[in-house]
Short mmCIF file of C-alpha atoms and ligand atoms in Angstrom, two decimals:
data_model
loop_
_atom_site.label_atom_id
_atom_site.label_comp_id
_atom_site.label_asym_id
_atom_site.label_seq_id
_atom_site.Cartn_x
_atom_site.Cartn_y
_atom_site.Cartn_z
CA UNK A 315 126.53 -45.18 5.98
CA UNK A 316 124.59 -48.24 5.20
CA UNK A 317 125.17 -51.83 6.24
CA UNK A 318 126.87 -54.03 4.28
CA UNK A 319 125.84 -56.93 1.70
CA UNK A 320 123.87 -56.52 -1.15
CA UNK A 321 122.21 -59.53 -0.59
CA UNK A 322 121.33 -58.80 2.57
CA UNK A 323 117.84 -56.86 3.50
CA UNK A 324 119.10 -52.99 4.98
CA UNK A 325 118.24 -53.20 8.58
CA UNK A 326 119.05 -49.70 9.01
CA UNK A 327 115.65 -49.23 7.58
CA UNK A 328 112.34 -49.55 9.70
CA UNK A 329 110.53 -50.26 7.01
CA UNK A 330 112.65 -53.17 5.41
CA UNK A 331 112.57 -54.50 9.40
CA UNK A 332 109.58 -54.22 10.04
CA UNK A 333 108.16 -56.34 6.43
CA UNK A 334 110.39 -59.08 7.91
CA UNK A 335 108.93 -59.33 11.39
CA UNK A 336 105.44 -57.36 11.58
CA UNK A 337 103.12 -57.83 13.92
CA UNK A 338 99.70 -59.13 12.66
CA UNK A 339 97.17 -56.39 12.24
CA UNK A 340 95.20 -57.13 15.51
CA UNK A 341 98.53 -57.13 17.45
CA UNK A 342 99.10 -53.69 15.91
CA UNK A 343 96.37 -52.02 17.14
CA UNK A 344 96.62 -53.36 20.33
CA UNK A 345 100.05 -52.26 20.58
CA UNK A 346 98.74 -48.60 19.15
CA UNK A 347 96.57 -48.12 21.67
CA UNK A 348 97.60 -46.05 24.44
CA UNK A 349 100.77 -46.09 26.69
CA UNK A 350 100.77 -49.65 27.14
CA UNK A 351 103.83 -51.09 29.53
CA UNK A 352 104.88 -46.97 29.94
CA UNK A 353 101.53 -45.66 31.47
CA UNK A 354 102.15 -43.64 34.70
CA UNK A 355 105.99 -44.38 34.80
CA UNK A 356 106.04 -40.18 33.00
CA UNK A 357 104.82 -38.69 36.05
CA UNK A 358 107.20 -40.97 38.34
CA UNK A 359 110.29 -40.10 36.12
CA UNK A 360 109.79 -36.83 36.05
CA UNK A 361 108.95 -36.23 40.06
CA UNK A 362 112.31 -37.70 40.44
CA UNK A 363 114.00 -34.61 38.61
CA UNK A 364 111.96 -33.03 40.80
CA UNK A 365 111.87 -29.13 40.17
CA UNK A 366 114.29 -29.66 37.58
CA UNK A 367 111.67 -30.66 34.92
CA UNK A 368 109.30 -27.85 35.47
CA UNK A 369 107.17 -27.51 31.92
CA UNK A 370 108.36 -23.46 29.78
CA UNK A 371 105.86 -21.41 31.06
CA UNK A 372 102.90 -19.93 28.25
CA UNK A 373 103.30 -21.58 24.86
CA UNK A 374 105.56 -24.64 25.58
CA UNK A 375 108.49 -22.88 24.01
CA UNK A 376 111.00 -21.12 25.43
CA UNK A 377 113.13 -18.98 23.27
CA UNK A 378 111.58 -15.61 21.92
CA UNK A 379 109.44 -16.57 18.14
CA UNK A 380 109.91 -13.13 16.43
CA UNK A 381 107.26 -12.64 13.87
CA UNK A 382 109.64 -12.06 11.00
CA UNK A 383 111.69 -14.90 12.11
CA UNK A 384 108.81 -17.61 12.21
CA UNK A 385 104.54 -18.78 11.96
CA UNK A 386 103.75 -20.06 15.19
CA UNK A 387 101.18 -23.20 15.02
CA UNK A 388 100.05 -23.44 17.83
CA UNK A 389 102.69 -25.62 20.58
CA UNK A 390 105.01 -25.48 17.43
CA UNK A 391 107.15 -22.77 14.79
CA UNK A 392 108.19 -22.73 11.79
CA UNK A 393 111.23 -20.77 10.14
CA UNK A 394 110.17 -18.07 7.68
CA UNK A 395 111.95 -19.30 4.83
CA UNK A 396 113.56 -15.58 3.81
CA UNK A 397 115.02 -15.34 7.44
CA UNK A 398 118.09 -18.19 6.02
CA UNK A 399 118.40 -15.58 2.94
CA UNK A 400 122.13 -14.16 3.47
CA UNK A 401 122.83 -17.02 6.55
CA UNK A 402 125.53 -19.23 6.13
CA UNK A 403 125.19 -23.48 5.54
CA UNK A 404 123.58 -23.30 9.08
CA UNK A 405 120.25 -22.76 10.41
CA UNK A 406 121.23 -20.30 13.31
CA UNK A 407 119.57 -21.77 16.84
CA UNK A 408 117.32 -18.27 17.22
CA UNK A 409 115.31 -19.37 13.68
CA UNK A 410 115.22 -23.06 13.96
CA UNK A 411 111.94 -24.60 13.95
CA UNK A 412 110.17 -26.00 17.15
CA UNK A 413 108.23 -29.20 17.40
CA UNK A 414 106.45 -29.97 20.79
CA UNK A 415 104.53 -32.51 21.53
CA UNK A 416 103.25 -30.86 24.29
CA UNK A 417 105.97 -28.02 26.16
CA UNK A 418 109.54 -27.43 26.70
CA UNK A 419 110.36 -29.37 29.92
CA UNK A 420 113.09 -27.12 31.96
CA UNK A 421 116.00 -29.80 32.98
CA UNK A 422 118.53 -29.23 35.12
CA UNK A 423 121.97 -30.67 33.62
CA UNK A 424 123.99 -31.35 37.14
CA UNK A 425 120.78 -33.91 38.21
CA UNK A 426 119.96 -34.98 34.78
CA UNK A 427 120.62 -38.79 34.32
CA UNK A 428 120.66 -41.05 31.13
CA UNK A 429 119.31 -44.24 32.16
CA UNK A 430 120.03 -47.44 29.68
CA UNK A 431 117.97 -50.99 30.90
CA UNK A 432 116.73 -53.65 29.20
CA UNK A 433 117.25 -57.44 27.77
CA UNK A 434 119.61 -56.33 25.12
CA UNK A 435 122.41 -54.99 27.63
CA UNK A 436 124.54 -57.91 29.48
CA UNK A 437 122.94 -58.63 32.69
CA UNK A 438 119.33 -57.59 31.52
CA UNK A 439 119.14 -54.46 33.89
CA UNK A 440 115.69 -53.51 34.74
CA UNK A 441 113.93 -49.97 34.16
CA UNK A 442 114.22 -49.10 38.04
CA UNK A 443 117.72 -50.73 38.07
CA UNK A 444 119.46 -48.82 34.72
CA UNK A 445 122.77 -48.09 33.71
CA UNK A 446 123.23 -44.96 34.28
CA UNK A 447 125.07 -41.66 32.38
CA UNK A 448 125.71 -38.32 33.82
CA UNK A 449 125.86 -34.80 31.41
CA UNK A 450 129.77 -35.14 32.79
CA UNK A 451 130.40 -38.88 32.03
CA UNK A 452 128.86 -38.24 28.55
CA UNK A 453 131.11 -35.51 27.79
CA UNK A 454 133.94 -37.44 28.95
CA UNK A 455 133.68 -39.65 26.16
CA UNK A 456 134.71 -39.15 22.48
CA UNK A 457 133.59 -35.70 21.13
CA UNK A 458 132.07 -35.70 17.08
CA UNK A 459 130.22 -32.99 15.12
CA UNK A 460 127.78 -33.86 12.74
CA UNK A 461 125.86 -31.30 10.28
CA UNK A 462 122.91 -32.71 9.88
CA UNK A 463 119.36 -32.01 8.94
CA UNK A 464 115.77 -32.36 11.28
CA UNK A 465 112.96 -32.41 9.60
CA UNK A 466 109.70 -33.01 10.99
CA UNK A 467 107.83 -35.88 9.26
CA UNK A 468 104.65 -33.25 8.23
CA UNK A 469 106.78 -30.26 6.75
CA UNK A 470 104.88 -29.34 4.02
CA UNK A 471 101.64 -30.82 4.80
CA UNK A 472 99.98 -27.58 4.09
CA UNK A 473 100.24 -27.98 0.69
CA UNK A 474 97.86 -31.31 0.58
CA UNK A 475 94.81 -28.62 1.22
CA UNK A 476 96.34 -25.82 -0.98
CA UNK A 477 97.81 -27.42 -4.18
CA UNK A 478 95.94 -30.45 -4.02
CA UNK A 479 92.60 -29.56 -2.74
CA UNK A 480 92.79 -32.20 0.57
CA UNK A 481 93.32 -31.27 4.06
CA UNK A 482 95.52 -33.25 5.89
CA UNK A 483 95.02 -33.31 9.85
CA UNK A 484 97.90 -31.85 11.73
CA UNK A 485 100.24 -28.75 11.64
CA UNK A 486 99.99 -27.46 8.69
CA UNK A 487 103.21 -26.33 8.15
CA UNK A 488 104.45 -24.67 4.71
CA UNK A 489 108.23 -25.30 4.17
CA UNK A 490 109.77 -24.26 7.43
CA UNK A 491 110.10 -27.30 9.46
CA UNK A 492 113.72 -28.20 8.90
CA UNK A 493 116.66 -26.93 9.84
CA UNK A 494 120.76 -27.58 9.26
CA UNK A 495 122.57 -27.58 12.50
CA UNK A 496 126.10 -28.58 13.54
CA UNK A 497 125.76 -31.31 16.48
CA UNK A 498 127.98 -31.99 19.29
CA UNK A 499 127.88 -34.72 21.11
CA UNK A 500 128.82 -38.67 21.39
CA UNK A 501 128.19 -41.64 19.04
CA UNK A 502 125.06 -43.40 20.56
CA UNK A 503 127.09 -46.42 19.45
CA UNK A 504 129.37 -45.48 22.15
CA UNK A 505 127.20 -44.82 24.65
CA UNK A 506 125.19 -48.20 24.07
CA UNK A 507 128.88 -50.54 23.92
CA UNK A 508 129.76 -48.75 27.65
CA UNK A 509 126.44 -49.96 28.83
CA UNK A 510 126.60 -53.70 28.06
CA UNK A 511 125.10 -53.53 24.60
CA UNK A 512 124.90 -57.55 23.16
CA UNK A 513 124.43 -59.43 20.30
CA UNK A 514 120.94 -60.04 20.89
CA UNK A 515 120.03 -56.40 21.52
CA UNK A 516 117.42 -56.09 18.51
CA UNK A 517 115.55 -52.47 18.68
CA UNK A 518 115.93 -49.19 21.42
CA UNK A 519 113.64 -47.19 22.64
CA UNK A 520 114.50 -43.61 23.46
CA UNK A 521 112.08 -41.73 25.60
CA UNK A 522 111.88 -38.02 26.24
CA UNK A 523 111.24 -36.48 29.67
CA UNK A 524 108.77 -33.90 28.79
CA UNK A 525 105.04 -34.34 29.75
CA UNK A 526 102.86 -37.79 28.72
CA UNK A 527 101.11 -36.99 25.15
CA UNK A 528 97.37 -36.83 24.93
CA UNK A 529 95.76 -37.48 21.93
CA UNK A 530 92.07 -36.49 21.77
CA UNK A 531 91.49 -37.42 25.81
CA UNK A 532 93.55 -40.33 25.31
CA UNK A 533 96.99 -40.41 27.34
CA UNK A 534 99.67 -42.14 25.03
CA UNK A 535 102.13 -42.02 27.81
CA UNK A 536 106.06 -39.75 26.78
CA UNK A 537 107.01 -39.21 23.27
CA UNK A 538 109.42 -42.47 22.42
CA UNK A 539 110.01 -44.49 19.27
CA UNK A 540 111.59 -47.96 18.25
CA UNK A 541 114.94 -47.56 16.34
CA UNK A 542 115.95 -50.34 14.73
CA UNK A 543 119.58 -51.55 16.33
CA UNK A 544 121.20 -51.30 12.54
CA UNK A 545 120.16 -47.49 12.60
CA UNK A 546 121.04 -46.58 16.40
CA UNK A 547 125.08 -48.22 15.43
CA UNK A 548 125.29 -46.43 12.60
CA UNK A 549 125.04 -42.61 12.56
CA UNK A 550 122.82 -41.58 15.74
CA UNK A 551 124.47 -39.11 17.63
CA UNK A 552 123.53 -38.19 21.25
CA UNK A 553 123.68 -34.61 21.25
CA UNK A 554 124.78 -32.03 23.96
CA UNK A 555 125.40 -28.97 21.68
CA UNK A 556 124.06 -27.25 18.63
CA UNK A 557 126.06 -25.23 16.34
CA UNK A 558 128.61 -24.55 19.00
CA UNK A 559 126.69 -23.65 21.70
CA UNK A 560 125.27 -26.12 24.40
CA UNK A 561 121.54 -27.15 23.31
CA UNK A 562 118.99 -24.92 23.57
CA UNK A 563 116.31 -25.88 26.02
CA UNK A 564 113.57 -26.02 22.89
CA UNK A 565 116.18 -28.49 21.09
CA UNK A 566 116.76 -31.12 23.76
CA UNK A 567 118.44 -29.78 26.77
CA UNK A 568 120.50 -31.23 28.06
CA UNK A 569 120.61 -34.14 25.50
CA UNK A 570 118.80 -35.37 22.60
CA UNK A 571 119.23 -37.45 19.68
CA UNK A 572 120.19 -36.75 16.12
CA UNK A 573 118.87 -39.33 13.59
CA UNK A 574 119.95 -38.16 10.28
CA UNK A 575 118.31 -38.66 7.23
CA UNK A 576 115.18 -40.29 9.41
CA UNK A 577 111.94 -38.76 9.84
CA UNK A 578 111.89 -36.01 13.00
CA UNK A 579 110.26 -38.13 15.81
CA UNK A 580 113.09 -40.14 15.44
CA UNK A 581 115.58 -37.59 17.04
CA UNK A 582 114.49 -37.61 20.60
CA UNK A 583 114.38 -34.39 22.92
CA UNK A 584 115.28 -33.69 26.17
CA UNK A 585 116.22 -37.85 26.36
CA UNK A 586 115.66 -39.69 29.62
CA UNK A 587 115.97 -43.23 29.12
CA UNK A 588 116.62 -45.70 26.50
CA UNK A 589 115.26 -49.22 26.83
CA UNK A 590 117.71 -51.78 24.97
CA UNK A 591 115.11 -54.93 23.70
CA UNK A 592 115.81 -57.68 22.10
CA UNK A 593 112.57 -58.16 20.79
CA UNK A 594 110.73 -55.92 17.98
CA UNK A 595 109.32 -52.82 20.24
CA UNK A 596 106.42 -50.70 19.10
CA UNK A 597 104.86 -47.32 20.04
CA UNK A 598 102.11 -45.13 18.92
CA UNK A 599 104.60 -43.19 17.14
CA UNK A 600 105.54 -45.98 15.22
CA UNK A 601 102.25 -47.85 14.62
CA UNK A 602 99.40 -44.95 14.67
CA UNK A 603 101.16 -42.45 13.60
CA UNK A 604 104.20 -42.12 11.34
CA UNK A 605 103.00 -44.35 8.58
CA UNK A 606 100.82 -43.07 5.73
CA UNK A 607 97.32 -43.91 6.26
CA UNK A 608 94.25 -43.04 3.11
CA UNK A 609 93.03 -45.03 0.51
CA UNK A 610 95.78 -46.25 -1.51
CA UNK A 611 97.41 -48.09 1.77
CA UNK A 612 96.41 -50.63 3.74
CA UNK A 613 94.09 -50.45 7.18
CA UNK A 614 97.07 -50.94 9.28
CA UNK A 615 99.30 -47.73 7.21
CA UNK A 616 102.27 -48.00 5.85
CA UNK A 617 105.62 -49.27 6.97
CA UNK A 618 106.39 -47.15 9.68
CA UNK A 619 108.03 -43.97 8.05
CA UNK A 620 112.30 -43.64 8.06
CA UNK A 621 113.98 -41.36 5.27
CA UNK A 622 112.97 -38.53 4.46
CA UNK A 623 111.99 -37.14 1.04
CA UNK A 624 112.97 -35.24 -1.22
CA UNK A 625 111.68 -31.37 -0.76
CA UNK A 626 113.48 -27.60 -1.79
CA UNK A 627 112.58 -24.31 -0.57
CA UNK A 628 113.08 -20.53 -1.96
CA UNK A 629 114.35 -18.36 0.55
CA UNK A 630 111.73 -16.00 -0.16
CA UNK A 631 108.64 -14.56 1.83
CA UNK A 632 105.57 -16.61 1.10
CA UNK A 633 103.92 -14.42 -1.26
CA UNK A 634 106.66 -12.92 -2.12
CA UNK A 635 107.14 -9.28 -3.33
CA UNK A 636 109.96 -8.49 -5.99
CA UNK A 637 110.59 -4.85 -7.45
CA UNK A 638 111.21 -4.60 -10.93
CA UNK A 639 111.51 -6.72 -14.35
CA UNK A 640 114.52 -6.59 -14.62
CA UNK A 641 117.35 -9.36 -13.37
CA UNK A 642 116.71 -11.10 -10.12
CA UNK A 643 118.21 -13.92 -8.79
CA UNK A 644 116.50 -16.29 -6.89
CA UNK A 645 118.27 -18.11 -3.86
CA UNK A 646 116.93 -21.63 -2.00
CA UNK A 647 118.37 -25.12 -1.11
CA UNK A 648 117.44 -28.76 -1.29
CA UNK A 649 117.73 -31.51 0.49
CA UNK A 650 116.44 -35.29 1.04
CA UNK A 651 116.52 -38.12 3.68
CA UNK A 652 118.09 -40.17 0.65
CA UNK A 653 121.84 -38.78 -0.06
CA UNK A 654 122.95 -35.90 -1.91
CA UNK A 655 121.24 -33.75 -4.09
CA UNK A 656 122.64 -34.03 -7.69
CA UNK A 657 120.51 -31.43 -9.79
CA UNK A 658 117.89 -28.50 -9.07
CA UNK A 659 116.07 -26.94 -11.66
CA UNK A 660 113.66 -23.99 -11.24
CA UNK A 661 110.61 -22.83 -13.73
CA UNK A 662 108.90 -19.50 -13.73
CA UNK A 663 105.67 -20.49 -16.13
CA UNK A 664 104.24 -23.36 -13.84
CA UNK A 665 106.52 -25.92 -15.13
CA UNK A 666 106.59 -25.56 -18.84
CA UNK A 667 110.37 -24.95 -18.95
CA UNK A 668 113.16 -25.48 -16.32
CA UNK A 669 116.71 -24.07 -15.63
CA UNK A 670 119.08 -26.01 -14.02
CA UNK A 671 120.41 -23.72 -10.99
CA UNK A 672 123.90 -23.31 -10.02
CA UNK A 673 124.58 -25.53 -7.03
CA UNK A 674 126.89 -24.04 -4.64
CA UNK A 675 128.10 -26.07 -2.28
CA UNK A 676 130.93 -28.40 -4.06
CA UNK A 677 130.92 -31.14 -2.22
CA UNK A 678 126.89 -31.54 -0.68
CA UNK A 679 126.46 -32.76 2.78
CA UNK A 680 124.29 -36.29 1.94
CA UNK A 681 122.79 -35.68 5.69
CA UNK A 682 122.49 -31.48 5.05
CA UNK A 683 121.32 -29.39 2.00
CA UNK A 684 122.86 -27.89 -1.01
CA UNK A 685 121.91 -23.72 -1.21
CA UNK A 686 121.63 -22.68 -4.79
CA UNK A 687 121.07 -19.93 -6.89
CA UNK A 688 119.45 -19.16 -10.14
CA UNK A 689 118.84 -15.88 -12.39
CA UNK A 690 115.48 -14.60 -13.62
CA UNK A 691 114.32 -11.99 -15.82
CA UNK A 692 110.34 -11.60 -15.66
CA UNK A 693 109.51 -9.66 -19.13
CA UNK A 694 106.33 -7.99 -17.03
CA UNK A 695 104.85 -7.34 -13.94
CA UNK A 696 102.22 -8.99 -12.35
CA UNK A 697 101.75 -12.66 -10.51
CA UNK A 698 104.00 -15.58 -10.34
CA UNK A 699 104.49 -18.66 -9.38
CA UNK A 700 108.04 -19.78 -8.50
CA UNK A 701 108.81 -23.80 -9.02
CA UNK A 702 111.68 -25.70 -7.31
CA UNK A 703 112.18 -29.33 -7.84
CA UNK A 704 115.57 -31.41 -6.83
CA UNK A 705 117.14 -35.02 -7.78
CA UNK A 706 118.79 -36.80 -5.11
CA UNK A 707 121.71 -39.45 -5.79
CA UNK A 708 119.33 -42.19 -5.67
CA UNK A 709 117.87 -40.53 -8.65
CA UNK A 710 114.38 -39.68 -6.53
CA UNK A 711 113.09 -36.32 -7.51
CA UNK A 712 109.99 -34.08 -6.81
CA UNK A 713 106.85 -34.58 -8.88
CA UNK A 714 104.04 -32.36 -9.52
CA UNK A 715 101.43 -33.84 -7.48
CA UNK A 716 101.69 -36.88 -4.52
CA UNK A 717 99.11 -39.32 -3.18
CA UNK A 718 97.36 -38.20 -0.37
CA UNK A 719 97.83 -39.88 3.24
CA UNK A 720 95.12 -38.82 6.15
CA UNK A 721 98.08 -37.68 8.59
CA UNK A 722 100.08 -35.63 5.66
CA UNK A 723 103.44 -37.27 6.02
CA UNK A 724 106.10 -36.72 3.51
CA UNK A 725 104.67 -34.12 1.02
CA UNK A 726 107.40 -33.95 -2.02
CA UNK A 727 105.26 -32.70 -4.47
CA UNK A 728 106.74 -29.26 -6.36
CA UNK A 729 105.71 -26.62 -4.17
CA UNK A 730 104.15 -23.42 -6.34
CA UNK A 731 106.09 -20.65 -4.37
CA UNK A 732 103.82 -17.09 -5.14
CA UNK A 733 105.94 -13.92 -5.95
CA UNK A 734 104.29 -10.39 -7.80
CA UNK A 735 106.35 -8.47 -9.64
CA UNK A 736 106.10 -4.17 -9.28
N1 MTE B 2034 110.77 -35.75 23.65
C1 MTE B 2034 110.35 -35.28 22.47
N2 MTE B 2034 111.14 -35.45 21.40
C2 MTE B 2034 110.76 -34.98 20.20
C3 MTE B 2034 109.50 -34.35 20.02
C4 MTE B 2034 108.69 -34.14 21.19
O1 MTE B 2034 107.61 -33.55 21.14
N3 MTE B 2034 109.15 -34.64 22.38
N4 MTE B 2034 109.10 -33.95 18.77
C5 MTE B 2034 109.73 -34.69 17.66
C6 MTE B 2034 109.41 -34.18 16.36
S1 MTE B 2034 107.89 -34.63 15.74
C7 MTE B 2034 110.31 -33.45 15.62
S2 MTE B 2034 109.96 -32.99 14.04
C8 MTE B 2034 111.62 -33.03 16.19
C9 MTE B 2034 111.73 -31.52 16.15
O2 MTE B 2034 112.95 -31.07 16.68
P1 MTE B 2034 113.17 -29.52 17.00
O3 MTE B 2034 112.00 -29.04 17.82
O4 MTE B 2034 114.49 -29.42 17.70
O5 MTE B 2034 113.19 -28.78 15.68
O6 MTE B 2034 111.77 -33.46 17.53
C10 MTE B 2034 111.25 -34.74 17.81
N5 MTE B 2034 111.61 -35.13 19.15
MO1 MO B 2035 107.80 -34.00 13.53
#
């Protein structure tokens, strides 16, 4: 999964990339602010697919968000995490979480194109002169499945206001935004080879086709983000179904990227174009957002933000309510943008002792989660707090508490999961 040498830096990783050829500080926030080079091209795009691209009518999303099934935040919804209790390894399409930017674009498949241009593809095609896909000439090509985990880059963020007494600004979501699907599709590797990909093809930049994003008045133009070249060759996969269905319209219709292991805003929706550079690209969604921002990192943020953490969920109703003292078991998974998950251990007095759980899954998905299981016997009844916490194969685990960034990116801490006992 990762590039080769130890001696040489991991280019599948923004953040190593971008400490080798960062922009200077000034550059950065030029490049942060607004749409830059894209401004206005949305609108054109978009006219072109004519009716096609109509915006989901009241909401943004389209597919029904039954109460028990998720929390709606606002343009957004997150899975309940007792509706995967009894599912299988998959998040089923009806409970997967939503993130919009702004609404579910409608797109009609038969006039949908994917358009590839740039000065990393032989002959240097321009934006209004692309190489172009059809939703036929992509399914033409080499099928592959791959399970794999989104997760948005904020799940959890709640948790900086209630466990550590900071609010974050932005959703904030508890433990729901992440989901295990099965994806269908083609290797973006593929995809970028047939177009004239070269060796001097550096980053991409996919671009959805739903509506420009406007941040406090400001119009930051469609939702895109760099990829370094490393990443997009390795294990991106261009997807055209979900759990063996075609994609939902809320996921991506009719094709959207899977980036697994990365943060969510890497896996494109509903995916329009792809510009090929081969020069370092930036976005706001690489430069003002997606990096951790507060006081212990510098003005400019972080590197911008690529694997995931490591995080693990009870599949229980928040606040949870469990009949009788006598033996429960408790059910949840784990999972992390860094590889497998080796060891999960659970505590019932806030941390004082752990038990390791039972793993279930034999061999784990290093791209999915492992579900597991541990028994409990509360002696009385009364108030609870439930603790999780998970080691991945790099050895990273959860700790109690984590530093706090503005934008609430990437909370790992132990989550304090509250069940009473009747
Ligand atoms: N075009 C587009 N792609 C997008 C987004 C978006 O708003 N527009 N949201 C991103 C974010 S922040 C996340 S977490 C994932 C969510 O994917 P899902 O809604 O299928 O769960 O999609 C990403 N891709
Ligand atoms: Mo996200």
């Amino acid at each position: 999964m990762r590039t080769g040498d130890r001696d040489e830096p991991d280019l599948t990783h923004e953040a190593t990339y971008e400490r080798l050829r960062s922009p200077s500080r000034r550059e950065l926030l030029r490049l942060s602010a607004g749409a830059g080079l894209s401004a206005g091209l949305g609108g054109g795009l978009l006219a072109g697919l004519g009716p096609a691209a109509a915006a989901a009518a009241d909401g943004g999303i389209v597919k029904p968000l039954p109460p028990e099934l998720f929390i709606p935040h606002g343009t957004n919804a997150e899975m309940r995490w007792e509706a995967m209790r009894r599912q299988g390894y998959l998040t089923p399409a009806d409970r997967f979480f939503v993130r919009n930017h702004t609404a579910t674009p409608l797109i009609d498949a038969r006039t949908w194109r994917l358009k590839l241009w740039g000065a990393g593809l032989r002959g240097r095609p321009a934006e209004d002169r692309p190489v172009e896909f059809t939703y036929e000439d992509l399914r033409a090509l080499p099928a592959e499945t791959l399970t794999s985990a989104v997760e948005c880059t904020g799940n959890g963020r709640g948790f900086f206001a209630s466990q550590q007494g900071q609010a974050a600004s932005g959703t904030p979501w508890k433990l729901g935004a992440v989901g295990v699907a099965r994806w269908h599709g083609v290797r973006l590797s593929t995809v970028l080879r047939r177009a004239g990909l070269t060796r001097e093809a550096v980053d991409i930049m996919p671009r959805g086709l739903d509506a420009d994003f406007v941040d406090n008045g400001e119009n930051l133009g469609r939702v895109r983000r760099p990829l370094p070249i490393a990443k997009a060759m390795d294990d991106v996969l261009l997807a055209y179904g979900m759990n063996g269905a075609p994609l939902p319209p809320d996921h991506g219709h009719p094709v959207r990227l899977v980036v697994p292991s990365w943060v969510g805003i890497a896996s494109i929706k509903w995916l329009g174009d792809i510009q090929v550079a081969d020069e370092p690209l930036h976005s706001p969604w690489n430069t003002r957002f997606y990096r951790l921002f507060g006081p212990d990192y510098p003005p400019e943020g972080s590197a911008p933000l690529t694997r995931m953490n490591v995080k693990s969920a009870f599949e229980l109703p928040w606040d949870a309510t469990l009949r009788g003292t006598g033996r429960h078991v408790l059910h949840g998974r784990s999972w992390s943008g860094g590889g497998r998950i080796r060891q999960v251990e659970v505590s019932a007095d806030g941390g004082a002792r752990w038990h390791t759980a039972r793993i279930r899954d034999r061999d784990p998905n290093p791209r999915g989660w492992v579900r597991w299981d541990v028994p409990w016997h509360p002696r009385t009844t009364g108030r609870y707090e439930l603790l999780a916490r998970a080691t991945d194969e790099t050895g990273a685990a959860q700790p109690a508490t984590v530093p706090f960034n503005r934008l609430g990116y990437l909370f790992g801490a132990v989550v304090r999961h509250p069940v009473t006992v009747i």
